[in-house]
Coordinates of C-alpha atoms in Angstrom, one line a residue:
X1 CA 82.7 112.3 119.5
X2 CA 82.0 109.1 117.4
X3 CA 79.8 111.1 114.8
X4 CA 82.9 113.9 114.9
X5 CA 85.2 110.9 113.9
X6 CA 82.7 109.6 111.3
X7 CA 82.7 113.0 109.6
X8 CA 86.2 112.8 109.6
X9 CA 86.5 109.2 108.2
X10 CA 84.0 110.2 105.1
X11 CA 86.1 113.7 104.6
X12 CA 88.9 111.7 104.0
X13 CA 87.7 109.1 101.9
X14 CA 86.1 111.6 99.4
X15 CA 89.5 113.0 99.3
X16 CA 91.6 110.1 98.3
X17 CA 88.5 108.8 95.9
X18 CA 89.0 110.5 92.4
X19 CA 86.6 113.1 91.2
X20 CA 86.0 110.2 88.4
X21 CA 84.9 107.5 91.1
X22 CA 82.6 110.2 93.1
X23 CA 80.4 110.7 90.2
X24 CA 79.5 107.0 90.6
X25 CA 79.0 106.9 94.1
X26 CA 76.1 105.5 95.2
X27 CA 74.0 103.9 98.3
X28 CA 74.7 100.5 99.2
X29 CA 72.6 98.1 97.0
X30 CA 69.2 97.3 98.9
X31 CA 68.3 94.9 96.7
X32 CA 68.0 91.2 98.9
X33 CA 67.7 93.7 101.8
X34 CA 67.9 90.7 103.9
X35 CA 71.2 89.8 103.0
X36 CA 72.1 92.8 102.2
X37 CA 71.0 94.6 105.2
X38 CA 73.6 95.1 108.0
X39 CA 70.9 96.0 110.7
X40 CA 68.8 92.7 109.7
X41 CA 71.5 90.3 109.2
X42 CA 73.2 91.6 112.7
X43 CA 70.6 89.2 114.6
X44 CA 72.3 86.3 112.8
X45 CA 74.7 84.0 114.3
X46 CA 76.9 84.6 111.0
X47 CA 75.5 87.7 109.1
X48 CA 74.8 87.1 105.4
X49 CA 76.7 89.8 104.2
X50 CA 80.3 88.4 105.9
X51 CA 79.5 84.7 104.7
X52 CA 82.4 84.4 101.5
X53 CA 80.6 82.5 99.0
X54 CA 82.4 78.8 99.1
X55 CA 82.2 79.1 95.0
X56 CA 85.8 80.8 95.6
X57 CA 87.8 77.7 97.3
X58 CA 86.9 76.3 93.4
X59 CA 89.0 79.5 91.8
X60 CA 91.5 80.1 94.6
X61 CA 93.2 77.8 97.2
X62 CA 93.7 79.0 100.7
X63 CA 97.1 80.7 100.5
X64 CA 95.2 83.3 97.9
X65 CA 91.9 83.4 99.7
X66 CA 94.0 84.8 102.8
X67 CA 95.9 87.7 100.8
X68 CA 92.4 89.2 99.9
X69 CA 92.0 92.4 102.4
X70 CA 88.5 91.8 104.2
X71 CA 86.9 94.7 101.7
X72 CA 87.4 91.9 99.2
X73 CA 85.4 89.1 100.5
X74 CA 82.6 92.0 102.0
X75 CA 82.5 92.5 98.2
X76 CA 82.5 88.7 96.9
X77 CA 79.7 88.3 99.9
X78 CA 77.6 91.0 98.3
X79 CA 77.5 89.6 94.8
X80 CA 76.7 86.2 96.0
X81 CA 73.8 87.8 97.8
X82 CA 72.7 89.3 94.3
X83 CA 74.0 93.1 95.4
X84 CA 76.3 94.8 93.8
X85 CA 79.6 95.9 95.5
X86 CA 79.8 100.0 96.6
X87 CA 81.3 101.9 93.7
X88 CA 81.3 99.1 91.3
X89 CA 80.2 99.7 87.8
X90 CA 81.0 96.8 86.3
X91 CA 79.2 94.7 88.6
X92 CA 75.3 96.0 88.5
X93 CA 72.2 94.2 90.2
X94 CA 68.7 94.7 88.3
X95 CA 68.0 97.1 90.6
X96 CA 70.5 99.6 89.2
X97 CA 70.7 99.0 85.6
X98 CA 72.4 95.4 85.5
X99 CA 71.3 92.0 84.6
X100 CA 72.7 90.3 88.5
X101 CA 70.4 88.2 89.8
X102 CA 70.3 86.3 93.6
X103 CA 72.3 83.6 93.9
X104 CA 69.4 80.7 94.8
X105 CA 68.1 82.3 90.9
X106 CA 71.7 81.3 89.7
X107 CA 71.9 78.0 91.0
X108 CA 68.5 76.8 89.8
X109 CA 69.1 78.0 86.1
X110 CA 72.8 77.1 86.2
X111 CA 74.5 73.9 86.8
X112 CA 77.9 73.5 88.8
X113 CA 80.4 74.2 86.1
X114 CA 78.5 76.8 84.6
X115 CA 78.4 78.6 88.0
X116 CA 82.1 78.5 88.5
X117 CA 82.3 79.6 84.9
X118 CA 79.9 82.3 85.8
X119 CA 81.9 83.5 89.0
X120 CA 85.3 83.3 87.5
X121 CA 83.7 86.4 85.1
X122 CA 82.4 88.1 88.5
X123 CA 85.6 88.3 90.7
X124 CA 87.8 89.1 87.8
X125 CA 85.6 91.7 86.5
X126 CA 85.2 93.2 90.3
X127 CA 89.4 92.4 91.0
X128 CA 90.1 94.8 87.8
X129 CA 87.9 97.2 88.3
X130 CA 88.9 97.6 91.8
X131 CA 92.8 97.5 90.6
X132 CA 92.0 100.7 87.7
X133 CA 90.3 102.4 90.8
X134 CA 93.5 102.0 92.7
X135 CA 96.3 102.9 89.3
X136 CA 93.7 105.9 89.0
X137 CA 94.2 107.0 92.8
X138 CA 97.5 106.5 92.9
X139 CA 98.5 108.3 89.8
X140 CA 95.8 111.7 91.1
X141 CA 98.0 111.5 94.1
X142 CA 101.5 111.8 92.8
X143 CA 100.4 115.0 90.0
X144 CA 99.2 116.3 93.4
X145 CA 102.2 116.0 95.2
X146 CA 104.1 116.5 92.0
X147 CA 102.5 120.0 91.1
X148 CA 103.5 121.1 94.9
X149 CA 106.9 120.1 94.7
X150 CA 107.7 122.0 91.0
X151 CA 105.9 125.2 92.5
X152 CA 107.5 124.9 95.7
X153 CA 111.3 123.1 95.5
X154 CA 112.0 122.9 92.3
X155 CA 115.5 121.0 91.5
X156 CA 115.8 120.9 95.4
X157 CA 115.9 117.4 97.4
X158 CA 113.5 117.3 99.2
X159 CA 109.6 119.5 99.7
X160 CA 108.8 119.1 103.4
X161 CA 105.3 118.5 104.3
X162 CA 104.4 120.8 106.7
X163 CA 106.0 123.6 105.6
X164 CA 105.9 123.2 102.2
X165 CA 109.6 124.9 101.7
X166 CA 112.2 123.1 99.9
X167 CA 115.7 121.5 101.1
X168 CA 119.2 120.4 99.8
X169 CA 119.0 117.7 102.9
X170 CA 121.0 115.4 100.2
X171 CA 123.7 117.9 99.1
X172 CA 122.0 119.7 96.2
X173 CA 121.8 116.4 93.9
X174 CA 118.5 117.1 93.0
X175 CA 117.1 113.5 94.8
X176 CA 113.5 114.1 94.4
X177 CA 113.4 114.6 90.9
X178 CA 116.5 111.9 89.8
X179 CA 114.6 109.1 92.4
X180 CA 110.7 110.2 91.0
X181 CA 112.1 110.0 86.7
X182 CA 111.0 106.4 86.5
X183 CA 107.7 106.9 88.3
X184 CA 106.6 109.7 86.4
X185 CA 107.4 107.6 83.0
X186 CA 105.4 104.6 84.4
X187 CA 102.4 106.3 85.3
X188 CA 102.0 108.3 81.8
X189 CA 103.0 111.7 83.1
X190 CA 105.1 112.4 80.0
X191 CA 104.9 115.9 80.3
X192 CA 106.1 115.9 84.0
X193 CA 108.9 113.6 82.8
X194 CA 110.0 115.6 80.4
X195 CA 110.4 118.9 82.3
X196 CA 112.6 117.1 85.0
X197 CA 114.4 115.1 82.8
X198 CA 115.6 118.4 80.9
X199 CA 116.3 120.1 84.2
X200 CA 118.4 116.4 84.9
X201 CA 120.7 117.0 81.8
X202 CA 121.2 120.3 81.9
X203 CA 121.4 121.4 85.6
X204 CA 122.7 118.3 87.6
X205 CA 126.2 118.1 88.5
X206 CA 128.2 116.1 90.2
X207 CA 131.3 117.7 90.5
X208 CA 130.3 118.9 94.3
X209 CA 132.5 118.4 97.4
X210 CA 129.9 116.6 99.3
X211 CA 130.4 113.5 100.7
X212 CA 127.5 110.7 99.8
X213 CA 127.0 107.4 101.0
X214 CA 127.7 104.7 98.7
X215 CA 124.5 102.7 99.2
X216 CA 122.2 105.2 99.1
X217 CA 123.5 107.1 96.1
X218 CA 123.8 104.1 94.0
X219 CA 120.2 102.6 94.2
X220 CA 119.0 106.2 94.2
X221 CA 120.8 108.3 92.1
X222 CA 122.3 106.1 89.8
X223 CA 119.3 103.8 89.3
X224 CA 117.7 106.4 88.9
X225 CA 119.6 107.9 86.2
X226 CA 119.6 104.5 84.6
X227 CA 115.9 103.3 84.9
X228 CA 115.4 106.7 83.1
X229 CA 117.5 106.5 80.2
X230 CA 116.3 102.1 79.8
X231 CA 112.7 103.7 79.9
X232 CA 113.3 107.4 77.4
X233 CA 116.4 106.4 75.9
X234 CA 117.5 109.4 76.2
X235 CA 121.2 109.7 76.0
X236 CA 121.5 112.7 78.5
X237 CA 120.5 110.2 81.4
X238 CA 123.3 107.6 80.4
X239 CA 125.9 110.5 80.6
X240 CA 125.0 112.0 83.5
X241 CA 124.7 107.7 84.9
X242 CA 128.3 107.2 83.8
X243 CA 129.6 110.9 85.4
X244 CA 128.2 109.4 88.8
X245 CA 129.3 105.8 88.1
X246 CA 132.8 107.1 87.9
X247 CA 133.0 108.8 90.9
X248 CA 131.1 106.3 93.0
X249 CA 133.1 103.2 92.0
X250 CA 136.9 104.7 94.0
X251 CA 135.2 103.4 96.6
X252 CA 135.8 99.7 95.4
X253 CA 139.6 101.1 95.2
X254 CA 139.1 101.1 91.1
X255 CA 140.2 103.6 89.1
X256 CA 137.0 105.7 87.1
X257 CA 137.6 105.7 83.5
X258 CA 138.7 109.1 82.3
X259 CA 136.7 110.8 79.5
X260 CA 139.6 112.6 77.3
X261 CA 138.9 116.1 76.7
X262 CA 137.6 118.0 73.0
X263 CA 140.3 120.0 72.3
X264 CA 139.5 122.2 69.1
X265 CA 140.7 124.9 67.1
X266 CA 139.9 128.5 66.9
X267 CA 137.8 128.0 63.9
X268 CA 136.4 125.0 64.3
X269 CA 135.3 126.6 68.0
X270 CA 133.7 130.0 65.8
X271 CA 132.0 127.2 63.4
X272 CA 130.7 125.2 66.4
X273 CA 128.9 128.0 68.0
X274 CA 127.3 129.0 64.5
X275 CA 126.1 125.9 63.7
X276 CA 125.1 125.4 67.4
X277 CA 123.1 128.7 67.3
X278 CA 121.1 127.6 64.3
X279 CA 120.6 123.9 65.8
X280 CA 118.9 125.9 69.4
X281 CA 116.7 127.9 66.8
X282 CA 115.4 124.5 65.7
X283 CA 114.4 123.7 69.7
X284 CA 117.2 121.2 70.4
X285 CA 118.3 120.4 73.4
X286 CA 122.2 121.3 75.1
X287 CA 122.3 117.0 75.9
X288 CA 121.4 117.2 72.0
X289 CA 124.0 119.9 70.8
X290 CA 127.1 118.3 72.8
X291 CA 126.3 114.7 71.1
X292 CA 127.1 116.8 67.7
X293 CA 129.5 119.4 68.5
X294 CA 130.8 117.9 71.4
X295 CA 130.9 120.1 74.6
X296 CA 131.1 124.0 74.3
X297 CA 134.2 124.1 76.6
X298 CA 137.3 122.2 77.4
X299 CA 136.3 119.8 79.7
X300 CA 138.5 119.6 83.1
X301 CA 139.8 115.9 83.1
X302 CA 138.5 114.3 85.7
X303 CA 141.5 113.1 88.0
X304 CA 139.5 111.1 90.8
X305 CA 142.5 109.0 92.5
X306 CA 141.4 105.6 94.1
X307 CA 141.3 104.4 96.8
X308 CA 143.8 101.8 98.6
X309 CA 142.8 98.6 97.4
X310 CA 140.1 97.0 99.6
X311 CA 137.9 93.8 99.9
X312 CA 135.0 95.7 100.8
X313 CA 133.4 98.8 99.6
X314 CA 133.9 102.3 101.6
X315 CA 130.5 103.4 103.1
X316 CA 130.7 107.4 101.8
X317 CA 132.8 109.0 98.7
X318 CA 133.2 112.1 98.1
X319 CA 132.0 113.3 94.6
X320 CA 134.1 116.2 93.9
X321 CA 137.5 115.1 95.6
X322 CA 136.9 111.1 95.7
X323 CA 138.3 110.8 99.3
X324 CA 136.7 107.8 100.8
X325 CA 136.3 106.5 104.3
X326 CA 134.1 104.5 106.3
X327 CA 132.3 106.6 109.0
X328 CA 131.2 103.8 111.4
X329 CA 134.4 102.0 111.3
X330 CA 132.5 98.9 109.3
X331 CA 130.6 98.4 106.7
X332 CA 127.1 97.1 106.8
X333 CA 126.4 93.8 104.8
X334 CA 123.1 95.1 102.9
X335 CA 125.4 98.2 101.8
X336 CA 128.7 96.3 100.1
X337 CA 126.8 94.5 97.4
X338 CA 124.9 96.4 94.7
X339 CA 124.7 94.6 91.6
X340 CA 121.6 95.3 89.9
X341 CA 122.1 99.1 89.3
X342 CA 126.3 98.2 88.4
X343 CA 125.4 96.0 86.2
X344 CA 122.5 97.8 84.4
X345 CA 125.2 100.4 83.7
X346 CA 128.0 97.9 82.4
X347 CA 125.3 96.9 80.1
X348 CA 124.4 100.1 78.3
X349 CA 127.6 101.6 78.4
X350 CA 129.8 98.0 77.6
X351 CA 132.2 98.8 80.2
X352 CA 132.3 96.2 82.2
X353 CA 135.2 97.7 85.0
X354 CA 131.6 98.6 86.9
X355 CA 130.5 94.9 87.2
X356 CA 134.3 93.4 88.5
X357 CA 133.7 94.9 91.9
X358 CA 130.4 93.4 93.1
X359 CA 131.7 89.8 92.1
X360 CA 134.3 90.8 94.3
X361 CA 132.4 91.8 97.2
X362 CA 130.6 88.7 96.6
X363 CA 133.5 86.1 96.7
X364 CA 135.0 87.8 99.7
X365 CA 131.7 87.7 101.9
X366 CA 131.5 84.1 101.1
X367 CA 135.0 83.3 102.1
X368 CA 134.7 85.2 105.2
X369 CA 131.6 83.8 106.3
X370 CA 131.2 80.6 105.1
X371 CA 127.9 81.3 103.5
X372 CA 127.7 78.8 100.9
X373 CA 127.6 76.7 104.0
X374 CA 125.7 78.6 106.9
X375 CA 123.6 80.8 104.4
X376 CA 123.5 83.9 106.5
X377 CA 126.0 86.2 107.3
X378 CA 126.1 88.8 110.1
X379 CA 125.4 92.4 109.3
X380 CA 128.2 95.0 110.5
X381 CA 131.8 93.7 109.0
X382 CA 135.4 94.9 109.0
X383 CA 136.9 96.4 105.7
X384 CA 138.3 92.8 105.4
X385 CA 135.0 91.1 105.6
X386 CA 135.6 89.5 108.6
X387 CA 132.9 90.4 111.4
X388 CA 133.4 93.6 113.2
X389 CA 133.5 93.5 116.8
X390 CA 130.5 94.9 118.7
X391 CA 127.3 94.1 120.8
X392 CA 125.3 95.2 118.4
X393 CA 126.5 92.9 115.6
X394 CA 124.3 90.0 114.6
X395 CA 122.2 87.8 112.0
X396 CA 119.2 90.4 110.8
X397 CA 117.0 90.4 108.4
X398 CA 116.2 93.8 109.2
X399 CA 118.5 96.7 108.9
X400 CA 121.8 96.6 107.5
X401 CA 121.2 93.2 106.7
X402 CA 118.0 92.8 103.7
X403 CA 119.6 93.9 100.8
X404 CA 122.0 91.8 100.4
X405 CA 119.5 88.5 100.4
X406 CA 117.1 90.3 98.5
X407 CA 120.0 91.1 95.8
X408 CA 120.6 87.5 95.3
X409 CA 117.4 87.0 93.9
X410 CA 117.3 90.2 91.8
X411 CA 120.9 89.1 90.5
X412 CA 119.1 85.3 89.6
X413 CA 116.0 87.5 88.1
X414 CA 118.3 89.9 85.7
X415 CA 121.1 87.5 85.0
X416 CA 118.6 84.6 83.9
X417 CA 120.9 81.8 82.7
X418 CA 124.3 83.7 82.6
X419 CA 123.9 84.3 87.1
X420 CA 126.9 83.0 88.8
X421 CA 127.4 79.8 89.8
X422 CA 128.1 81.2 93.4
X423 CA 125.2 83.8 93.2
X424 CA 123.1 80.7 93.1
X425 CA 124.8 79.0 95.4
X426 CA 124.8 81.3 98.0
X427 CA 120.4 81.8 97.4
X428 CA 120.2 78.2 97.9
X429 CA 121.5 78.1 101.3
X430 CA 119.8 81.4 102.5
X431 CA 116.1 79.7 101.3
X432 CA 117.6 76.1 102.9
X433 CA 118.3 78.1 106.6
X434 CA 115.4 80.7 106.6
X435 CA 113.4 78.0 108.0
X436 CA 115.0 77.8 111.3
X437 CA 114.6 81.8 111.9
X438 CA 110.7 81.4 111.6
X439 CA 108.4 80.1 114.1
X440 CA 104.8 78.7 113.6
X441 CA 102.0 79.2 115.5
X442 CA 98.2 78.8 115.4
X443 CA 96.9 81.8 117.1
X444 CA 93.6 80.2 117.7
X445 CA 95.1 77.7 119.6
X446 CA 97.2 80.3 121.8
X447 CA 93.9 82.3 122.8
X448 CA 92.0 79.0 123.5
X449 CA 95.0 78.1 126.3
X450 CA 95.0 81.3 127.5
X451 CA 91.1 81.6 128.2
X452 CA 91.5 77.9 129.6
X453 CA 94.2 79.3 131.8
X454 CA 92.8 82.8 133.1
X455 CA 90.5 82.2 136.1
X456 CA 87.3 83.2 135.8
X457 CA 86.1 86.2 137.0
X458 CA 83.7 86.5 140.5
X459 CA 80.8 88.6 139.0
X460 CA 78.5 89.4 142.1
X461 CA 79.1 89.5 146.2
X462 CA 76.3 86.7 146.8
X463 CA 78.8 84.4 144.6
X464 CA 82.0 85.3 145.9
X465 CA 80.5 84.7 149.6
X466 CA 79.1 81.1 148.1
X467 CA 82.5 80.3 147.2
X468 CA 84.1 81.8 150.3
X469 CA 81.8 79.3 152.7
X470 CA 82.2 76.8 150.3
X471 CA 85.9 77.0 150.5
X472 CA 85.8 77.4 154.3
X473 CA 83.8 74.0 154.6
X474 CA 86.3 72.4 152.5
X475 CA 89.8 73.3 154.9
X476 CA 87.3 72.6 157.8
X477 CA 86.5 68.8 156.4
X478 CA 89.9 67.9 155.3
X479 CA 92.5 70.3 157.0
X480 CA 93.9 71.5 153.5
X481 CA 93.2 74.0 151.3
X482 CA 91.5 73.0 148.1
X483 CA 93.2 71.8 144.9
X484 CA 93.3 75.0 142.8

């Protein structure tokens, strides 16, 4: 069984490894075999190979010495041995090419500032080759989920894993490939990006009745829409961001700005579509043809009515008919303030009716819960702000509760010096009663009492009949039973 389970361990570690990394792979250095040696170090009290190098309390104080995964100081152990780590290239001990010596060697031909010169070089070069490794992983494993997903569910939601078929689970708003625009520009799959990006502009519509949740959609769909066009600059992903912005923001009981219609004339329609059919022959785009000719057809106007006016947001919209409602009966705290993705799209489009609602929900949040004063606010709410009524209702910083925290500090990050007053206001007393949701403990200290506490164990028949006379001498003596 255990060699069964270390053949499945190494299959899948030569499958997430790129092919690039395999060519490289290599035994574990047995140079110093006696650091080096797991077998011969095991008969230490504290084998060589485990011992973190105390050179690294000089580059790093404790706080950063504890995020390093336990891989990372195996690694830092083996080059103060003289080895070199598994995989590495850029750190190399004689033995396989490089110029690494043992540490005693470095200490005698070094002095103390040259040796934390000299392992400053080390870890960095180790920590970046180890973070390329990673980018390089991670980047094989989304063109391999990528490539699935255009053969198998192309401008569908969702590909499901196991069967590899593809789903509308989201209501045909193509969420795989509007949510995945900005990855696929970040990791340098321009190709990729291109091909979904074209299918974005001219085969996504919104004009569905399907009901969407407010949330979701907008830190989805809409920053996704958005992140692509800050990234490309292309102007088809700004349309198609101010098409969903308009029908998302009835929910906040604000009227979407309407987009008047291109009426034209019977000529200027025949002149269009010849000058159109010579601009496709030169490989431009539809996005590109309507931002000269305007579009090929009337468009309908777009006559989304708005809701009643309301101090919180609706949870779900509906895209095609813009009837709102709120399915739950409340709305959740981490759902009614959005303002990174609203105010992302005020910016590029200078319209700044999307940014007016999240102050809103802001202010009225505050009011209701006092949270310029308390800090933290509960997580399910009535339409008015004030908490809904339920068992279930409470302070979280879990579900239904994050986002809204963690949008304060994203609002501080993108706003810089022009954030809110209140926005500030309102971070400041979150950080000042965080505290007194946390509690400390040394788990050392916890195992210690409970070993102290536990009673020991009777390990043999002989002993436990000692302690049985023993104890029977005692009640016998004294006419108690024994203090325990």
């Amino acid at each position: 069984m255990q060699n069964r389970m270390s053949l499945v361990f190494a299959l899948i570690t030569v499958w997430l490894v790129p092919q690039g990394a395999l060519l490289h792979a290599r035994e574990p250095c047995k140079l110093c075999s006696s650091a080096c040696s797991r077998k011969d170090s095991a008969k230490a009290e504290f084998p060589l190979w485990r011992q973190s190098p105390v050179e690294l309390l000089e580059l790093w104080d404790a706080n950063t010495l504890a995020s390093f995964s336990l891989s990372q100081l195996d690694a830092f152990a083996q080059i103060h041995a003289g080895c070199c780590p598994l995989l590495s290239r850029a750190i190399q001990c004689n033995l396989h090419g490089g110029q690494r010596q043992s540490h005693k060697r470095d200490v005698s031909r070094q002095g103390k500032r040259g040796r934390k010169q000299r392992w400053r070089q080390l870890t960095a070069a180790y920590l970046e080759e180890e973070a390329d490794l990673a980018r390089r992983q991670a980047v094989a494993m989304m063109r391999h989920v990528w490539v699935n997903y255009e053969s198998r569910a192309w401008g569908m939601d969702e590909l499901r894993p196991l069967t590899g078929e593809g789903t509308d689970s989201w209501g045909g708003l193509g969420q795989t490939m509007v949510d995945s625009l900005d990855t696929l520009w970040l990791m340098g799959l321009r190709e990729e990006f291109e091909r979904t990006a074209d299918w974005v502009e001219q085969s996504l519509r919104f004009d569905k009745d399907v009901n969407v949740n407010l949330f979701e959609t907008s830190i989805r769909q809409l920053g996704g829409l958005i992140s692509a066009y800050a990234l490309s600059e292309r102007p088809g992903m700004l349309a198609k961001a101010r098409d969903l912005g308009d029908r998302l923001i009835v929910a906040f009981g604000v009227r979407p700005m309407v987009h008047a219609p291109i009426k034209r004339k019977a000529a200027d329609k025949k002149s269009a579509g010849i000058l159109g059919d010579l601009m496709r022959q030169m490989g431009l785009s539809e996005s590109a043809l309507e931002t000269v000719l305007g579009p090929n057809e009337d468009l309908n106007q777009v006559t989304l009515e708005p809701a009643k006016p309301t101090p919180l947001p609706y949870s779900d919209v509906n895209l095609g008919t813009g009837e709102v409602q709120n399915l739950a009966n409340f709305v959740s705290l981490s759902e009614a303030y959005v303002p990174i993705e609203w105010k992302a799209l005020a910016l590029f489009t200078g319209n700044c009716t999307y940014v007016v609602p999240q102050e809103k929900v802001l202010r009225v949040v505050n009011q209701t819960a006092e949270l310029d004063r308390r800090g933290l606010a509960p997580i399910l709410l009535k339409p008015d702000g004030n908490p809904f009524p339920s068992t279930e209702n409470r302070i979280s910083m879990g579900s239904r509760g994050d986002s809204f925290y963690e949008y304060l500090l994203k609002d501080i990050v993108w706003s810089g010096d022009e954030v809110s007053p209140l926005t500030k206001r309102l971070w400041t007393s979150f950080r000042e009663q965080l505290p007194t949701l946390l509690v400390e403990a040394n788990p050392l200290a916890a195992m210690q009492r409970a070993a102290e506490s536990a009673p020991k164990p009777v390990r043999s028949r002989k002993r436990r009949r000692r302690q049985s006379a023993a104890s029977a001498a005692t009640e016998g003596a004294t006419g108690s039973p024994p203090p325990q």
